[in-house]
XYZ file of N, CA, C and O in Angstrom:
524
model
N -1.788 4.964 12.725
C -1.821 5.615 11.441
C -3.215 6.173 11.182
O -4.210 5.534 11.485
N -3.255 7.322 10.587
C -4.524 7.943 10.214
C -5.095 7.240 8.983
O -4.339 6.692 8.172
N -6.415 7.280 8.823
C -7.019 6.638 7.643
C -6.456 7.152 6.315
O -6.278 6.370 5.376
N -6.144 8.435 6.245
C -5.575 8.971 4.998
C -4.170 8.422 4.756
O -3.800 8.150 3.616
N -3.393 8.243 5.831
C -2.053 7.669 5.709
C -2.128 6.206 5.272
O -1.322 5.757 4.448
N -3.082 5.482 5.829
C -3.259 4.074 5.472
C -3.641 3.961 3.995
O -3.095 3.127 3.270
N -4.558 4.815 3.567
C -4.986 4.776 2.160
C -3.837 5.122 1.220
O -3.662 4.493 0.175
N -3.022 6.098 1.606
C -1.873 6.486 0.782
C -0.843 5.355 0.724
O -0.290 5.057 -0.327
N -0.596 4.718 1.866
C 0.347 3.594 1.908
C -0.177 2.420 1.084
O 0.587 1.767 0.368
N -1.473 2.163 1.157
C -2.079 1.093 0.356
C -1.882 1.373 -1.131
O -1.491 0.479 -1.893
N -2.111 2.605 -1.541
C -1.907 2.979 -2.950
C -0.452 2.765 -3.357
O -0.173 2.272 -4.451
N 0.464 3.138 -2.463
C 1.894 2.979 -2.742
C 2.241 1.494 -2.902
O 2.935 1.112 -3.847
N 1.758 0.657 -1.999
C 2.042 -0.783 -2.048
C 1.477 -1.405 -3.320
O 2.146 -2.182 -3.994
N 0.251 -1.027 -3.667
C -0.361 -1.575 -4.876
C 0.345 -1.080 -6.133
O 0.490 -1.821 -7.103
N 0.834 0.143 -6.094
C 1.571 0.688 -7.228
C 2.908 -0.033 -7.407
O 3.293 -0.382 -8.532
N 3.612 -0.254 -6.301
C 4.904 -0.945 -6.360
C 4.721 -2.377 -6.856
O 5.479 -2.855 -7.697
N 3.700 -3.053 -6.342
C 3.508 -4.468 -6.670
C 2.893 -4.681 -8.049
O 3.181 -5.676 -8.708
N 2.032 -3.769 -8.464
C 1.327 -3.954 -9.721
C 0.272 -5.046 -9.661
O -0.169 -5.561 -10.680
N -0.159 -5.397 -8.450
C -1.092 -6.498 -8.235
C -2.482 -5.945 -7.916
O -2.603 -4.938 -7.220
N -3.502 -6.628 -8.406
C -4.875 -6.284 -8.069
C -5.369 -7.291 -7.030
O -5.744 -8.413 -7.374
N -5.395 -6.904 -5.739
C -5.793 -7.860 -4.700
C -7.273 -8.232 -4.740
O -7.673 -9.213 -4.138
N -8.058 -7.489 -5.484
C -9.485 -7.806 -5.585
C -9.717 -9.113 -6.342
O -10.783 -9.703 -6.249
N -8.728 -9.546 -7.119
C -8.851 -10.809 -7.851
C -8.778 -12.018 -6.926
O -9.198 -13.106 -7.298
N -8.232 -11.829 -5.719
C -8.040 -12.947 -4.786
C -9.387 -13.478 -4.298
O -10.239 -12.719 -3.845
N -9.538 -14.789 -4.385
C -10.770 -15.404 -3.885
C -10.523 -16.168 -2.581
O -11.336 -16.965 -2.158
N -9.392 -15.923 -1.957
C -9.021 -16.456 -0.645
C -9.152 -17.980 -0.592
O -9.660 -18.539 0.369
N -8.658 -18.635 -1.625
C -8.710 -20.101 -1.650
C -7.598 -20.716 -0.807
O -7.695 -21.858 -0.370
N -6.496 -19.958 -0.606
C -5.401 -20.440 0.222
C -4.390 -21.325 -0.502
O -3.456 -21.828 0.126
N -4.547 -21.521 -1.802
C -3.592 -22.364 -2.538
C -2.193 -21.769 -2.495
O -1.210 -22.500 -2.441
N -2.110 -20.449 -2.509
C -0.795 -19.806 -2.454
C -0.095 -20.135 -1.139
O 1.091 -20.472 -1.119
N -0.834 -20.048 -0.057
C -0.241 -20.334 1.250
C 0.091 -21.813 1.404
O 1.099 -22.171 2.008
N -0.744 -22.663 0.842
C -0.504 -24.104 0.932
C 0.766 -24.507 0.198
O 1.399 -25.502 0.551
N 1.150 -23.748 -0.823
C 2.351 -24.089 -1.579
C 3.598 -23.377 -1.071
O 4.692 -23.629 -1.561
N 3.460 -22.508 -0.085
C 4.595 -21.724 0.424
C 5.565 -22.623 1.196
O 5.187 -23.223 2.209
N 6.827 -22.707 0.746
C 7.786 -23.562 1.451
C 8.188 -23.019 2.815
O 8.721 -23.748 3.639
N 7.916 -21.761 3.078
C 8.277 -21.161 4.360
C 7.038 -20.848 5.207
O 7.093 -20.019 6.112
N 5.952 -21.533 4.928
C 4.669 -21.307 5.602
C 4.800 -21.308 7.125
O 4.291 -20.425 7.799
N 5.486 -22.298 7.660
C 5.583 -22.447 9.116
C 6.369 -21.324 9.784
O 6.234 -21.101 10.987
N 7.194 -20.637 9.038
C 8.027 -19.569 9.595
C 7.342 -18.207 9.557
O 7.828 -17.255 10.159
N 6.232 -18.101 8.836
C 5.592 -16.803 8.624
C 4.425 -16.585 9.573
O 3.585 -17.459 9.759
N 4.386 -15.385 10.150
C 3.260 -14.998 11.001
C 2.008 -14.783 10.146
O 0.919 -15.197 10.502
N 2.189 -14.086 9.039
C 1.107 -13.877 8.072
C 1.491 -14.601 6.790
O 2.615 -14.506 6.330
N 0.538 -15.303 6.221
C 0.793 -16.129 5.048
C 0.407 -15.377 3.774
O -0.261 -14.347 3.847
N 0.835 -15.867 2.614
C 0.615 -15.122 1.372
C -0.821 -14.647 1.155
O -1.046 -13.472 0.842
N -1.805 -15.510 1.335
C -3.188 -15.068 1.104
C -3.612 -14.019 2.131
O -4.410 -13.137 1.832
N -3.047 -14.082 3.340
C -3.365 -13.086 4.355
C -2.771 -11.724 3.999
O -3.400 -10.691 4.234
N -1.573 -11.709 3.425
C -0.987 -10.454 2.967
C -1.915 -9.783 1.963
O -2.187 -8.588 2.051
N -2.378 -10.562 1.006
C -3.241 -10.009 -0.041
C -4.504 -9.417 0.583
O -4.887 -8.274 0.279
N -5.136 -10.164 1.452
C -6.372 -9.692 2.066
C -6.153 -8.502 3.000
O -6.965 -7.577 3.034
N -5.063 -8.526 3.750
C -4.794 -7.427 4.681
C -4.484 -6.133 3.939
O -4.907 -5.060 4.365
N -3.780 -6.222 2.826
C -3.538 -5.020 2.020
C -4.859 -4.529 1.450
O -5.173 -3.342 1.513
N -5.649 -5.427 0.911
C -6.943 -5.045 0.340
C -7.844 -4.376 1.375
O -8.538 -3.409 1.080
N -7.798 -4.878 2.613
C -8.658 -4.337 3.675
C -8.039 -3.157 4.416
O -8.635 -2.638 5.358
N -6.838 -2.764 4.033
C -6.190 -1.616 4.675
C -5.620 -1.920 6.048
O -5.351 -1.016 6.826
N -5.395 -3.193 6.353
C -4.815 -3.598 7.634
C -3.289 -3.631 7.488
O -2.662 -4.682 7.577
N -2.703 -2.471 7.315
C -1.289 -2.398 6.965
C -0.349 -2.331 8.159
O 0.797 -2.762 8.067
N -0.810 -1.790 9.267
C 0.089 -1.632 10.424
C 0.683 -2.955 10.899
O 1.891 -3.034 11.120
N -0.122 -4.029 11.046
C 0.502 -5.300 11.464
C 1.495 -5.830 10.428
O 2.520 -6.407 10.787
N 1.191 -5.618 9.143
C 2.095 -6.088 8.094
C 3.418 -5.335 8.110
O 4.466 -5.904 7.829
N 3.359 -4.063 8.436
C 4.568 -3.242 8.450
C 5.485 -3.629 9.617
O 6.666 -3.317 9.593
N 4.942 -4.307 10.618
C 5.720 -4.657 11.804
C 6.146 -6.127 11.855
O 6.942 -6.508 12.695
N 5.611 -6.944 10.971
C 5.888 -8.378 11.034
C 7.216 -8.742 10.374
O 7.645 -8.101 9.414
N 7.842 -9.770 10.893
C 9.063 -10.291 10.282
C 8.747 -11.183 9.078
O 9.667 -11.611 8.376
N 7.479 -11.460 8.843
C 7.086 -12.289 7.699
C 7.523 -11.675 6.377
O 7.751 -12.394 5.408
N 7.659 -10.351 6.333
C 8.084 -9.719 5.079
C 9.518 -10.108 4.723
O 9.908 -10.039 3.565
N 10.280 -10.517 5.717
C 11.661 -10.948 5.467
C 11.779 -12.466 5.358
O 12.829 -12.987 5.037
N 10.709 -13.178 5.639
C 10.735 -14.633 5.586
C 10.264 -15.168 4.241
O 10.431 -16.344 3.944
N 9.670 -14.316 3.433
C 9.259 -14.720 2.088
C 10.516 -15.032 1.284
O 11.450 -14.234 1.228
N 10.537 -16.198 0.646
C 11.699 -16.637 -0.115
C 11.705 -16.096 -1.546
O 12.660 -16.321 -2.286
N 10.645 -15.412 -1.922
C 10.495 -14.885 -3.287
C 10.664 -15.988 -4.328
O 11.239 -15.778 -5.385
N 10.165 -17.163 -4.019
C 10.285 -18.308 -4.927
C 9.142 -18.346 -5.935
O 9.198 -19.094 -6.905
N 8.103 -17.580 -5.689
C 6.931 -17.472 -6.549
C 6.130 -18.763 -6.668
O 5.385 -18.953 -7.616
N 6.284 -19.661 -5.701
C 5.439 -20.855 -5.666
C 3.978 -20.438 -5.495
O 3.079 -21.066 -6.048
N 3.755 -19.338 -4.767
C 2.397 -18.845 -4.548
C 1.754 -18.422 -5.874
O 0.570 -18.658 -6.107
N 2.534 -17.826 -6.746
C 2.022 -17.410 -8.050
C 1.683 -18.627 -8.910
O 0.654 -18.653 -9.594
N 2.540 -19.622 -8.861
C 2.323 -20.814 -9.679
C 1.024 -21.529 -9.309
O 0.379 -22.120 -10.164
N 0.655 -21.476 -8.039
C -0.544 -22.183 -7.580
C -1.812 -21.338 -7.650
O -2.906 -21.862 -7.554
N -1.686 -20.034 -7.798
C -2.852 -19.149 -7.761
C -3.687 -19.293 -9.040
O -3.184 -19.046 -10.136
N -4.965 -19.671 -8.895
C -5.811 -19.823 -10.075
C -6.177 -18.486 -10.725
O -6.618 -18.444 -11.858
N -5.968 -17.385 -10.007
C -6.331 -16.061 -10.520
C -5.115 -15.186 -10.815
O -5.252 -14.016 -11.131
N -3.903 -15.748 -10.664
C -2.649 -15.029 -10.946
C -2.531 -13.729 -10.144
O -2.173 -12.681 -10.671
N -2.798 -13.809 -8.841
C -2.769 -12.623 -7.976
C -1.343 -12.197 -7.617
O -1.091 -11.030 -7.403
N -0.400 -13.077 -7.557
C 1.007 -12.787 -7.266
C 1.246 -12.232 -5.852
O 1.716 -11.122 -5.675
N 0.932 -13.030 -4.818
C 1.142 -12.590 -3.441
C 2.589 -12.202 -3.126
O 2.827 -11.289 -2.339
N 3.557 -12.870 -3.733
C 4.969 -12.554 -3.457
C 5.287 -11.116 -3.827
O 6.092 -10.460 -3.158
N 4.651 -10.605 -4.861
C 4.880 -9.218 -5.253
C 4.296 -8.247 -4.224
O 4.853 -7.181 -3.984
N 3.188 -8.616 -3.615
C 2.612 -7.774 -2.563
C 3.516 -7.795 -1.337
O 3.767 -6.760 -0.727
N 4.018 -8.977 -0.972
C 4.924 -9.078 0.170
C 6.177 -8.238 -0.078
O 6.629 -7.493 0.793
N 6.719 -8.334 -1.281
C 7.896 -7.544 -1.654
C 7.585 -6.048 -1.569
O 8.396 -5.260 -1.086
N 6.402 -5.637 -2.014
C 6.024 -4.226 -1.982
C 5.891 -3.716 -0.545
O 6.287 -2.580 -0.244
N 5.348 -4.547 0.346
C 5.268 -4.157 1.762
C 6.673 -4.005 2.333
O 6.971 -3.044 3.044
N 7.557 -4.927 1.980
C 8.947 -4.862 2.439
C 9.616 -3.579 1.928
O 10.305 -2.892 2.678
N 9.398 -3.240 0.679
C 9.965 -2.012 0.115
C 9.422 -0.793 0.845
O 10.177 0.138 1.174
N 8.118 -0.776 1.142
C 7.517 0.353 1.870
C 8.134 0.505 3.258
O 8.423 1.622 3.700
N 8.360 -0.615 3.934
C 8.989 -0.572 5.256
C 10.404 -0.026 5.153
O 10.815 0.839 5.928
N 11.165 -0.525 4.187
C 12.549 -0.078 4.023
C 12.611 1.404 3.645
O 13.522 2.109 4.075
N 11.667 1.873 2.859
C 11.637 3.302 2.514
C 11.365 4.154 3.740
O 11.922 5.239 3.885
N 10.505 3.671 4.627
C 10.238 4.416 5.859
C 11.461 4.452 6.768
O 11.682 5.424 7.476
N 12.238 3.402 6.752
C 13.442 3.347 7.590
C 14.534 4.284 7.100
O 15.396 4.700 7.850
N 14.552 4.551 5.812
C 15.568 5.441 5.260
C 16.831 4.694 4.893
O 16.799 3.541 4.477
N 17.962 5.322 5.086
C 19.253 4.775 4.655
C 19.864 3.805 5.667
O 21.028 3.917 6.011
N 19.113 2.854 6.104
C 19.634 1.886 7.063
C 19.961 0.551 6.403
O 20.012 -0.464 7.061
N 20.181 0.560 5.109
C 20.493 -0.697 4.433
C 21.988 -0.986 4.490
O 22.788 -0.136 4.822
N 22.311 -2.202 4.171
C 23.695 -2.671 4.231
C 24.403 -2.320 2.925
O 24.025 -2.791 1.864
N 25.434 -1.484 3.005
C 26.172 -1.166 1.777
C 26.987 -2.370 1.297
O 27.404 -3.211 2.097
N 27.204 -2.453 0.003
C 27.902 -3.589 -0.597
C 29.279 -3.803 0.019
O 29.722 -4.939 0.192
N 29.961 -2.742 0.384
C 31.315 -2.858 0.933
C 31.341 -3.592 2.270
O 32.353 -4.143 2.679
N 30.229 -3.612 2.990
C 30.176 -4.211 4.327
C 29.756 -5.681 4.317
O 29.819 -6.344 5.342
N 29.324 -6.184 3.175
C 28.812 -7.558 3.107
C 29.851 -8.575 3.556
O 29.540 -9.518 4.281
N 31.092 -8.392 3.160
C 32.129 -9.382 3.490
C 32.315 -9.556 4.993
O 32.741 -10.617 5.439
N 31.963 -8.562 5.783
C 32.081 -8.670 7.243
C 31.108 -9.698 7.815
O 31.325 -10.220 8.907
N 30.025 -9.987 7.091
C 28.984 -10.865 7.603
C 28.990 -12.254 6.970
O 28.165 -13.090 7.302
N 29.911 -12.512 6.072
C 29.960 -13.796 5.387
C 30.567 -14.880 6.270
O 31.444 -14.614 7.076
N 30.077 -16.089 6.093
C 30.701 -17.243 6.729
C 30.660 -18.405 5.738
O 30.028 -18.314 4.689
N 31.322 -19.483 6.055
C 31.445 -20.606 5.121
C 30.123 -21.335 4.881
O 29.977 -22.031 3.879
N 29.174 -21.199 5.800
C 27.908 -21.914 5.666
C 26.849 -21.130 4.895
O 25.784 -21.664 4.589
N 27.114 -19.867 4.601
C 26.106 -19.038 3.950
C 26.067 -19.328 2.439
O 27.076 -19.202 1.762
N 24.891 -19.711 1.935
C 24.800 -19.966 0.492
C 24.859 -18.657 -0.298
O 24.422 -17.612 0.185
N 25.397 -18.736 -1.493
C 25.513 -17.541 -2.329
C 24.158 -16.925 -2.619
O 24.032 -15.709 -2.740
N 23.135 -17.747 -2.711
C 21.797 -17.243 -2.992
C 21.328 -16.286 -1.884
O 20.637 -15.315 -2.149
N 21.733 -16.542 -0.652
C 21.360 -15.663 0.455
C 21.971 -14.284 0.285
O 21.341 -13.274 0.610
N 23.178 -14.229 -0.214
C 23.845 -12.947 -0.425
C 23.123 -12.149 -1.505
O 22.807 -10.975 -1.333
N 22.828 -12.803 -2.612
C 22.121 -12.134 -3.703
C 20.741 -11.685 -3.241
O 20.303 -10.566 -3.509
N 20.061 -12.546 -2.520
C 18.729 -12.216 -2.015
C 18.774 -11.028 -1.064
O 17.905 -10.159 -1.095
N 19.788 -10.972 -0.217
C 19.917 -9.858 0.729
C 20.085 -8.533 -0.001
O 19.495 -7.529 0.386
N 20.864 -8.524 -1.063
C 21.019 -7.295 -1.842
C 19.679 -6.847 -2.406
O 19.320 -5.690 -2.361
N 18.932 -7.817 -2.948
C 17.656 -7.474 -3.564
C 16.644 -7.016 -2.530
O 15.859 -6.111 -2.772
N 16.660 -7.622 -1.355
C 15.665 -7.317 -0.340
C 15.987 -6.069 0.466
O 15.093 -5.369 0.897
N 17.241 -5.810 0.728
C 17.568 -4.790 1.708
C 18.171 -3.519 1.145
O 18.426 -2.598 1.877
N 18.410 -3.448 -0.137
C 18.939 -2.200 -0.668
C 17.811 -1.431 -1.341
O 16.818 -1.982 -1.724
N 18.013 -0.142 -1.470
C 16.978 0.682 -2.112
C 17.059 0.555 -3.599
O 18.064 0.312 -4.166
């Protein structure tokens, strides 16, 4: 990515999230409270710092954007109210926008359901993967 593209994408992510990453003091409390910490390649505080530093290419390629549970435990623990989950969500939205119309339409959801899938996963999938 060109520096101008990175800067434009950073502006887009910050606009979508509404978060000011400069408030982050990199204490790591958000990551320490993340229930899915072990499953994520990049942790909540790393997302905040990587967006702030313009290191967006690795974030756009990581599966960590889909591993965030959107539980907002990171927000509850943040002493500066930085809201890392909103930044992760914004990166996910930016990735999905670049992909275009490759989301799962509501009519197709029943094809992927099984008896072990919790209802919360279905609702979460709609929120995460649709435009």
